[in-house]
Amino acid sequence: MRFSVRELVYIAIFGAIWGALELTLGSYLHVIFPPLADTFLVGLIMAFLGVIVALVGRHFVPRTGSVFMIGIITAILKMISIGGVQAGPLVAILAESLLMELGLWVARKPRRWGFVLAGALAIAWNFFHKFIMMYILYGKGVYDVYVGMVKQGASLFHIDASYALVIIVILFLIRILAGALAGWIGWDLGKVVRGRLAR
Amino acid sequence: MAVLRDSRLLSGTPRVAFSAYGYLLFFVGTVATAILAREAEVVCVLLATMVFAGLFSSRSLSLLLRWQLWVFVLPTLALSPLLIGKRDVLLWGLMLSQEGFWAGLWMVTRALSIALAATVFARTVSVAQMAQLFEGMRLKGLGFALGVATNVLPTIQENMDTSYQAMRLRGGFRSRRLHTLKLLLVTVIAGSLRRGDDIVWAAEARAFDPAQSQGQPIAVARADVALAAAMGALALVLLML
């Protein structure tokens, strides 16, 4: 992958914008909602914003690898931030940027449906991320722990445990829809920013 | 090309025993062994990580003094006996789960090991070396882009804050919040890209070529090989236990 100076600067800027969002809003949300108490909201919000920024970046650097480079820069900025190193967001940022790249590669040329696919794939990771990070943190008993948590959640909401699967499917679909929406917004926002710069 | 404000770029690594590959291996190895370790075994992984950090990057241990870390650790320890497992113990009028307590403790120990290893990597490997590691993976120009990103980050954060406050004071978030958020994002991105044009002109005026590698390639040190052998042996022991 070879980029021109202008493309590299644009990649740096979009990486820094995503990084700034992670360092400010991300850290703030993680303090308000601790990882064990919140399993849905923070990751979804941060992924949604990150996907929009990275995909607007793709408008300005329409070449394979640009979104992944933006993700690497964001991850490194997050790593060297004052808040210290958190493995979860680092893995999420890198995985999301790789998945966005995959979606954009399938579309070949910059197209709205390519952006929508890239966004949906990226935020779908958010669902699996929980399982993987729980495996890393909990160790080998992750399945038992997860089943236990589902049972407790079912009893807490006074619903049958068998509906927990339905709830999980709905949560997954919400992520897909949020990702598709982020891709749609990213496509539109890219055009708006281009128009603003042309003034 | 760009001058990084991060002092680590200028000062380089504090110790020369391991190369950047060695510290990367240490980080990856710690994550792997933390995953392989079962229950109390993870305490050994944490102790080994702390010893390594103490010997080769003592500043990394300051992670344990950060309040941000304890904001994660303490709620996890407090919530796990309430959320995980069957509640079988009555303590201070609360029904708690022993299984949940131990699961929370091992989870926190694992997280601490991984966070400490990542901090050692971040503290010992300079930003320039991190960029070179990625450039070795055919990502040319990443070092330059990372330098620019580190430089513009404070400006972008300031720009974000100023734009947010301006919109808030004008009552932008009272109605049509999503539209205001969209405008905020457009303002921040457009402003940053305008600033980016100045950086492009400065770089091109100095005939900067992103295809050329920035600095010497990183060589594997002997200590890295020894570290790889030690981590491999530890992983093997954990697998056999």
JSON list of C-alpha atoms in Angstrom, two decimals, chain A residues 41-190:
[
{"chain": "A", "resi": 41, "resn": "LEU", "atom": "CA", "xyz": [-24.45, 0.72, 25.09]},
{"chain": "A", "resi": 42, "resn": "VAL", "atom": "CA", "xyz": [-20.88, 2.08, 25.28]},
{"chain": "A", "resi": 43, "resn": "GLY", "atom": "CA", "xyz": [-19.43, -0.20, 22.61]},
{"chain": "A", "resi": 44, "resn": "LEU", "atom": "CA", "xyz": [-22.34, 0.53, 20.29]},
{"chain": "A", "resi": 45, "resn": "ILE", "atom": "CA", "xyz": [-22.08, 4.32, 20.65]},
{"chain": "A", "resi": 46, "resn": "MET", "atom": "CA", "xyz": [-18.30, 4.38, 20.18]},
{"chain": "A", "resi": 47, "resn": "ALA", "atom": "CA", "xyz": [-18.39, 1.96, 17.25]},
{"chain": "A", "resi": 48, "resn": "PHE", "atom": "CA", "xyz": [-21.19, 3.98, 15.62]},
{"chain": "A", "resi": 49, "resn": "LEU", "atom": "CA", "xyz": [-19.20, 7.23, 15.81]},
{"chain": "A", "resi": 50, "resn": "GLY", "atom": "CA", "xyz": [-15.93, 5.55, 14.83]},
{"chain": "A", "resi": 51, "resn": "VAL", "atom": "CA", "xyz": [-17.49, 3.95, 11.76]},
{"chain": "A", "resi": 52, "resn": "ILE", "atom": "CA", "xyz": [-18.92, 7.30, 10.61]},
{"chain": "A", "resi": 53, "resn": "VAL", "atom": "CA", "xyz": [-15.53, 9.05, 10.99]},
{"chain": "A", "resi": 54, "resn": "ALA", "atom": "CA", "xyz": [-13.57, 6.26, 9.27]},
{"chain": "A", "resi": 55, "resn": "LEU", "atom": "CA", "xyz": [-16.04, 6.05, 6.38]},
{"chain": "A", "resi": 56, "resn": "VAL", "atom": "CA", "xyz": [-16.01, 9.81, 5.84]},
{"chain": "A", "resi": 57, "resn": "GLY", "atom": "CA", "xyz": [-12.22, 9.35, 5.73]},
{"chain": "A", "resi": 58, "resn": "ARG", "atom": "CA", "xyz": [-12.69, 6.79, 2.95]},
{"chain": "A", "resi": 59, "resn": "HIS", "atom": "CA", "xyz": [-14.41, 9.52, 0.89]},
{"chain": "A", "resi": 60, "resn": "PHE", "atom": "CA", "xyz": [-11.21, 11.53, 0.97]},
{"chain": "A", "resi": 61, "resn": "VAL", "atom": "CA", "xyz": [-8.79, 8.59, 0.58]},
{"chain": "A", "resi": 62, "resn": "PRO", "atom": "CA", "xyz": [-10.67, 6.17, -1.68]},
{"chain": "A", "resi": 63, "resn": "ARG", "atom": "CA", "xyz": [-7.98, 3.48, -1.68]},
{"chain": "A", "resi": 64, "resn": "THR", "atom": "CA", "xyz": [-7.75, -0.01, -0.22]},
{"chain": "A", "resi": 65, "resn": "GLY", "atom": "CA", "xyz": [-6.16, -0.02, 3.22]},
{"chain": "A", "resi": 66, "resn": "SER", "atom": "CA", "xyz": [-6.98, 3.58, 4.14]},
{"chain": "A", "resi": 67, "resn": "VAL", "atom": "CA", "xyz": [-9.64, 2.66, 6.70]},
{"chain": "A", "resi": 68, "resn": "PHE", "atom": "CA", "xyz": [-7.38, 0.04, 8.27]},
{"chain": "A", "resi": 69, "resn": "MET", "atom": "CA", "xyz": [-4.59, 2.64, 8.52]},
{"chain": "A", "resi": 70, "resn": "ILE", "atom": "CA", "xyz": [-7.05, 5.04, 10.21]},
{"chain": "A", "resi": 71, "resn": "GLY", "atom": "CA", "xyz": [-7.89, 2.24, 12.67]},
{"chain": "A", "resi": 72, "resn": "ILE", "atom": "CA", "xyz": [-4.22, 1.52, 13.43]},
{"chain": "A", "resi": 73, "resn": "ILE", "atom": "CA", "xyz": [-3.55, 5.20, 14.13]},
{"chain": "A", "resi": 74, "resn": "THR", "atom": "CA", "xyz": [-6.60, 5.42, 16.40]},
{"chain": "A", "resi": 75, "resn": "ALA", "atom": "CA", "xyz": [-5.50, 2.27, 18.27]},
{"chain": "A", "resi": 76, "resn": "ILE", "atom": "CA", "xyz": [-1.96, 3.60, 18.80]},
{"chain": "A", "resi": 77, "resn": "LEU", "atom": "CA", "xyz": [-3.27, 6.99, 19.97]},
{"chain": "A", "resi": 78, "resn": "LYS", "atom": "CA", "xyz": [-5.54, 5.17, 22.40]},
{"chain": "A", "resi": 79, "resn": "MET", "atom": "CA", "xyz": [-2.58, 3.06, 23.55]},
{"chain": "A", "resi": 80, "resn": "ILE", "atom": "CA", "xyz": [-0.34, 6.02, 24.36]},
{"chain": "A", "resi": 81, "resn": "SER", "atom": "CA", "xyz": [-3.13, 8.08, 25.94]},
{"chain": "A", "resi": 82, "resn": "ILE", "atom": "CA", "xyz": [-3.07, 9.32, 29.54]},
{"chain": "A", "resi": 83, "resn": "GLY", "atom": "CA", "xyz": [-5.93, 7.01, 30.50]},
{"chain": "A", "resi": 84, "resn": "GLY", "atom": "CA", "xyz": [-3.65, 3.99, 30.16]},
{"chain": "A", "resi": 85, "resn": "VAL", "atom": "CA", "xyz": [-3.87, 0.90, 28.02]},
{"chain": "A", "resi": 86, "resn": "GLN", "atom": "CA", "xyz": [-7.20, -0.93, 27.73]},
{"chain": "A", "resi": 87, "resn": "ALA", "atom": "CA", "xyz": [-7.10, -4.09, 25.66]},
{"chain": "A", "resi": 88, "resn": "GLY", "atom": "CA", "xyz": [-10.84, -4.12, 24.85]},
{"chain": "A", "resi": 89, "resn": "PRO", "atom": "CA", "xyz": [-11.12, -0.87, 22.87]},
{"chain": "A", "resi": 90, "resn": "LEU", "atom": "CA", "xyz": [-7.79, -1.58, 21.10]},
{"chain": "A", "resi": 91, "resn": "VAL", "atom": "CA", "xyz": [-9.00, -4.94, 19.81]},
{"chain": "A", "resi": 92, "resn": "ALA", "atom": "CA", "xyz": [-12.39, -3.46, 18.90]},
{"chain": "A", "resi": 93, "resn": "ILE", "atom": "CA", "xyz": [-10.91, -0.54, 16.91]},
{"chain": "A", "resi": 94, "resn": "LEU", "atom": "CA", "xyz": [-8.56, -2.79, 14.92]},
{"chain": "A", "resi": 95, "resn": "ALA", "atom": "CA", "xyz": [-11.23, -5.42, 14.23]},
{"chain": "A", "resi": 96, "resn": "GLU", "atom": "CA", "xyz": [-13.82, -2.83, 13.21]},
{"chain": "A", "resi": 97, "resn": "SER", "atom": "CA", "xyz": [-11.43, -1.13, 10.80]},
{"chain": "A", "resi": 98, "resn": "LEU", "atom": "CA", "xyz": [-10.45, -4.48, 9.26]},
{"chain": "A", "resi": 99, "resn": "LEU", "atom": "CA", "xyz": [-14.10, -5.44, 8.81]},
{"chain": "A", "resi": 100, "resn": "MET", "atom": "CA", "xyz": [-14.91, -2.06, 7.27]},
{"chain": "A", "resi": 101, "resn": "GLU", "atom": "CA", "xyz": [-12.04, -2.63, 4.85]},
{"chain": "A", "resi": 102, "resn": "LEU", "atom": "CA", "xyz": [-13.51, -6.04, 3.99]},
{"chain": "A", "resi": 103, "resn": "GLY", "atom": "CA", "xyz": [-16.95, -4.53, 3.28]},
{"chain": "A", "resi": 104, "resn": "LEU", "atom": "CA", "xyz": [-15.44, -1.81, 1.11]},
{"chain": "A", "resi": 105, "resn": "TRP", "atom": "CA", "xyz": [-13.31, -4.36, -0.72]},
{"chain": "A", "resi": 106, "resn": "VAL", "atom": "CA", "xyz": [-16.42, -6.35, -1.62]},
{"chain": "A", "resi": 107, "resn": "ALA", "atom": "CA", "xyz": [-18.01, -3.20, -3.10]},
{"chain": "A", "resi": 108, "resn": "ARG", "atom": "CA", "xyz": [-14.78, -2.41, -5.02]},
{"chain": "A", "resi": 109, "resn": "LYS", "atom": "CA", "xyz": [-15.72, 1.18, -5.93]},
{"chain": "A", "resi": 110, "resn": "PRO", "atom": "CA", "xyz": [-17.02, 3.78, -3.44]},
{"chain": "A", "resi": 111, "resn": "ARG", "atom": "CA", "xyz": [-20.78, 3.12, -3.38]},
{"chain": "A", "resi": 112, "resn": "ARG", "atom": "CA", "xyz": [-23.47, 3.76, -0.83]},
{"chain": "A", "resi": 113, "resn": "TRP", "atom": "CA", "xyz": [-24.26, 0.05, -0.39]},
{"chain": "A", "resi": 114, "resn": "GLY", "atom": "CA", "xyz": [-20.55, -0.65, 0.12]},
{"chain": "A", "resi": 115, "resn": "PHE", "atom": "CA", "xyz": [-20.47, 1.88, 2.95]},
{"chain": "A", "resi": 116, "resn": "VAL", "atom": "CA", "xyz": [-23.63, 0.39, 4.45]},
{"chain": "A", "resi": 117, "resn": "LEU", "atom": "CA", "xyz": [-22.14, -3.13, 4.26]},
{"chain": "A", "resi": 118, "resn": "ALA", "atom": "CA", "xyz": [-18.85, -1.94, 5.77]},
{"chain": "A", "resi": 119, "resn": "GLY", "atom": "CA", "xyz": [-20.68, -0.23, 8.65]},
{"chain": "A", "resi": 120, "resn": "ALA", "atom": "CA", "xyz": [-22.88, -3.26, 9.32]},
{"chain": "A", "resi": 121, "resn": "LEU", "atom": "CA", "xyz": [-19.88, -5.63, 9.35]},
{"chain": "A", "resi": 122, "resn": "ALA", "atom": "CA", "xyz": [-17.89, -3.34, 11.64]},
{"chain": "A", "resi": 123, "resn": "ILE", "atom": "CA", "xyz": [-20.58, -2.91, 14.27]},
{"chain": "A", "resi": 124, "resn": "ALA", "atom": "CA", "xyz": [-21.54, -6.60, 14.05]},
{"chain": "A", "resi": 125, "resn": "TRP", "atom": "CA", "xyz": [-18.08, -7.22, 15.51]},
{"chain": "A", "resi": 126, "resn": "ASN", "atom": "CA", "xyz": [-19.29, -5.43, 18.63]},
{"chain": "A", "resi": 127, "resn": "PHE", "atom": "CA", "xyz": [-21.49, -8.46, 19.37]},
{"chain": "A", "resi": 128, "resn": "PHE", "atom": "CA", "xyz": [-18.69, -11.05, 19.05]},
{"chain": "A", "resi": 129, "resn": "HIS", "atom": "CA", "xyz": [-16.23, -8.74, 20.78]},
{"chain": "A", "resi": 130, "resn": "LYS", "atom": "CA", "xyz": [-18.08, -9.24, 24.07]},
{"chain": "A", "resi": 131, "resn": "PHE", "atom": "CA", "xyz": [-17.70, -13.03, 23.79]},
{"chain": "A", "resi": 132, "resn": "ILE", "atom": "CA", "xyz": [-14.01, -12.86, 22.91]},
{"chain": "A", "resi": 133, "resn": "MET", "atom": "CA", "xyz": [-13.11, -10.35, 25.61]},
{"chain": "A", "resi": 134, "resn": "MET", "atom": "CA", "xyz": [-15.13, -12.30, 28.14]},
{"chain": "A", "resi": 135, "resn": "TYR", "atom": "CA", "xyz": [-13.20, -15.42, 27.13]},
{"chain": "A", "resi": 136, "resn": "ILE", "atom": "CA", "xyz": [-9.92, -13.58, 27.58]},
{"chain": "A", "resi": 137, "resn": "LEU", "atom": "CA", "xyz": [-10.91, -12.10, 30.94]},
{"chain": "A", "resi": 138, "resn": "TYR", "atom": "CA", "xyz": [-13.00, -14.94, 32.39]},
{"chain": "A", "resi": 139, "resn": "GLY", "atom": "CA", "xyz": [-10.92, -17.81, 31.09]},
{"chain": "A", "resi": 140, "resn": "LYS", "atom": "CA", "xyz": [-12.21, -21.16, 30.02]},
{"chain": "A", "resi": 141, "resn": "GLY", "atom": "CA", "xyz": [-15.54, -21.13, 31.88]},
{"chain": "A", "resi": 142, "resn": "VAL", "atom": "CA", "xyz": [-16.92, -18.43, 29.63]},
{"chain": "A", "resi": 143, "resn": "TYR", "atom": "CA", "xyz": [-19.80, -20.53, 28.35]},
{"chain": "A", "resi": 144, "resn": "ASP", "atom": "CA", "xyz": [-21.00, -21.39, 31.85]},
{"chain": "A", "resi": 145, "resn": "VAL", "atom": "CA", "xyz": [-20.61, -17.80, 32.97]},
{"chain": "A", "resi": 146, "resn": "TYR", "atom": "CA", "xyz": [-22.51, -16.55, 29.96]},
{"chain": "A", "resi": 147, "resn": "VAL", "atom": "CA", "xyz": [-25.33, -19.06, 30.40]},
{"chain": "A", "resi": 148, "resn": "GLY", "atom": "CA", "xyz": [-25.51, -18.09, 34.08]},
{"chain": "A", "resi": 149, "resn": "MET", "atom": "CA", "xyz": [-25.78, -14.43, 33.18]},
{"chain": "A", "resi": 150, "resn": "VAL", "atom": "CA", "xyz": [-28.52, -15.12, 30.63]},
{"chain": "A", "resi": 151, "resn": "LYS", "atom": "CA", "xyz": [-30.48, -17.12, 33.23]},
{"chain": "A", "resi": 152, "resn": "GLN", "atom": "CA", "xyz": [-30.11, -14.34, 35.78]},
{"chain": "A", "resi": 153, "resn": "GLY", "atom": "CA", "xyz": [-31.18, -11.76, 33.21]},
{"chain": "A", "resi": 154, "resn": "ALA", "atom": "CA", "xyz": [-34.22, -13.87, 32.34]},
{"chain": "A", "resi": 155, "resn": "SER", "atom": "CA", "xyz": [-35.22, -14.18, 36.00]},
{"chain": "A", "resi": 156, "resn": "LEU", "atom": "CA", "xyz": [-34.58, -10.47, 36.56]},
{"chain": "A", "resi": 157, "resn": "PHE", "atom": "CA", "xyz": [-36.98, -9.50, 33.77]},
{"chain": "A", "resi": 158, "resn": "HIS", "atom": "CA", "xyz": [-39.42, -12.29, 34.69]},
{"chain": "A", "resi": 159, "resn": "ILE", "atom": "CA", "xyz": [-39.25, -13.93, 31.26]},
{"chain": "A", "resi": 160, "resn": "ASP", "atom": "CA", "xyz": [-38.56, -17.49, 30.26]},
{"chain": "A", "resi": 161, "resn": "ALA", "atom": "CA", "xyz": [-34.85, -18.30, 29.74]},
{"chain": "A", "resi": 162, "resn": "SER", "atom": "CA", "xyz": [-35.65, -19.67, 26.28]},
{"chain": "A", "resi": 163, "resn": "TYR", "atom": "CA", "xyz": [-36.52, -16.12, 25.18]},
{"chain": "A", "resi": 164, "resn": "ALA", "atom": "CA", "xyz": [-32.96, -15.11, 26.02]},
{"chain": "A", "resi": 165, "resn": "LEU", "atom": "CA", "xyz": [-31.91, -16.43, 22.62]},
{"chain": "A", "resi": 166, "resn": "VAL", "atom": "CA", "xyz": [-34.51, -14.21, 20.96]},
{"chain": "A", "resi": 167, "resn": "ILE", "atom": "CA", "xyz": [-33.19, -11.27, 22.98]},
{"chain": "A", "resi": 168, "resn": "ILE", "atom": "CA", "xyz": [-29.64, -12.05, 21.85]},
{"chain": "A", "resi": 169, "resn": "VAL", "atom": "CA", "xyz": [-30.74, -12.24, 18.20]},
{"chain": "A", "resi": 170, "resn": "ILE", "atom": "CA", "xyz": [-32.52, -8.89, 18.54]},
{"chain": "A", "resi": 171, "resn": "LEU", "atom": "CA", "xyz": [-29.40, -7.35, 20.10]},
{"chain": "A", "resi": 172, "resn": "PHE", "atom": "CA", "xyz": [-27.33, -8.65, 17.18]},
{"chain": "A", "resi": 173, "resn": "LEU", "atom": "CA", "xyz": [-29.81, -7.24, 14.64]},
{"chain": "A", "resi": 174, "resn": "ILE", "atom": "CA", "xyz": [-29.80, -3.86, 16.41]},
{"chain": "A", "resi": 175, "resn": "ARG", "atom": "CA", "xyz": [-26.02, -3.77, 15.91]},
{"chain": "A", "resi": 176, "resn": "ILE", "atom": "CA", "xyz": [-26.33, -4.66, 12.23]},
{"chain": "A", "resi": 177, "resn": "LEU", "atom": "CA", "xyz": [-28.94, -1.93, 11.73]},
{"chain": "A", "resi": 178, "resn": "ALA", "atom": "CA", "xyz": [-26.87, 0.61, 13.68]},
{"chain": "A", "resi": 179, "resn": "GLY", "atom": "CA", "xyz": [-23.86, -0.26, 11.51]},
{"chain": "A", "resi": 180, "resn": "ALA", "atom": "CA", "xyz": [-25.85, 0.08, 8.31]},
{"chain": "A", "resi": 181, "resn": "LEU", "atom": "CA", "xyz": [-27.16, 3.46, 9.51]},
{"chain": "A", "resi": 182, "resn": "ALA", "atom": "CA", "xyz": [-23.60, 4.58, 10.36]},
{"chain": "A", "resi": 183, "resn": "GLY", "atom": "CA", "xyz": [-22.51, 3.58, 6.84]},
{"chain": "A", "resi": 184, "resn": "TRP", "atom": "CA", "xyz": [-25.44, 5.48, 5.33]},
{"chain": "A", "resi": 185, "resn": "ILE", "atom": "CA", "xyz": [-24.64, 8.59, 7.41]},
{"chain": "A", "resi": 186, "resn": "GLY", "atom": "CA", "xyz": [-20.92, 8.26, 6.59]},
{"chain": "A", "resi": 187, "resn": "TRP", "atom": "CA", "xyz": [-21.70, 8.31, 2.87]},
{"chain": "A", "resi": 188, "resn": "ASP", "atom": "CA", "xyz": [-23.90, 11.42, 3.20]},
{"chain": "A", "resi": 189, "resn": "LEU", "atom": "CA", "xyz": [-21.59, 13.20, 5.62]},
{"chain": "A", "resi": 190, "resn": "GLY", "atom": "CA", "xyz": [-18.62, 12.70, 3.30]}
]
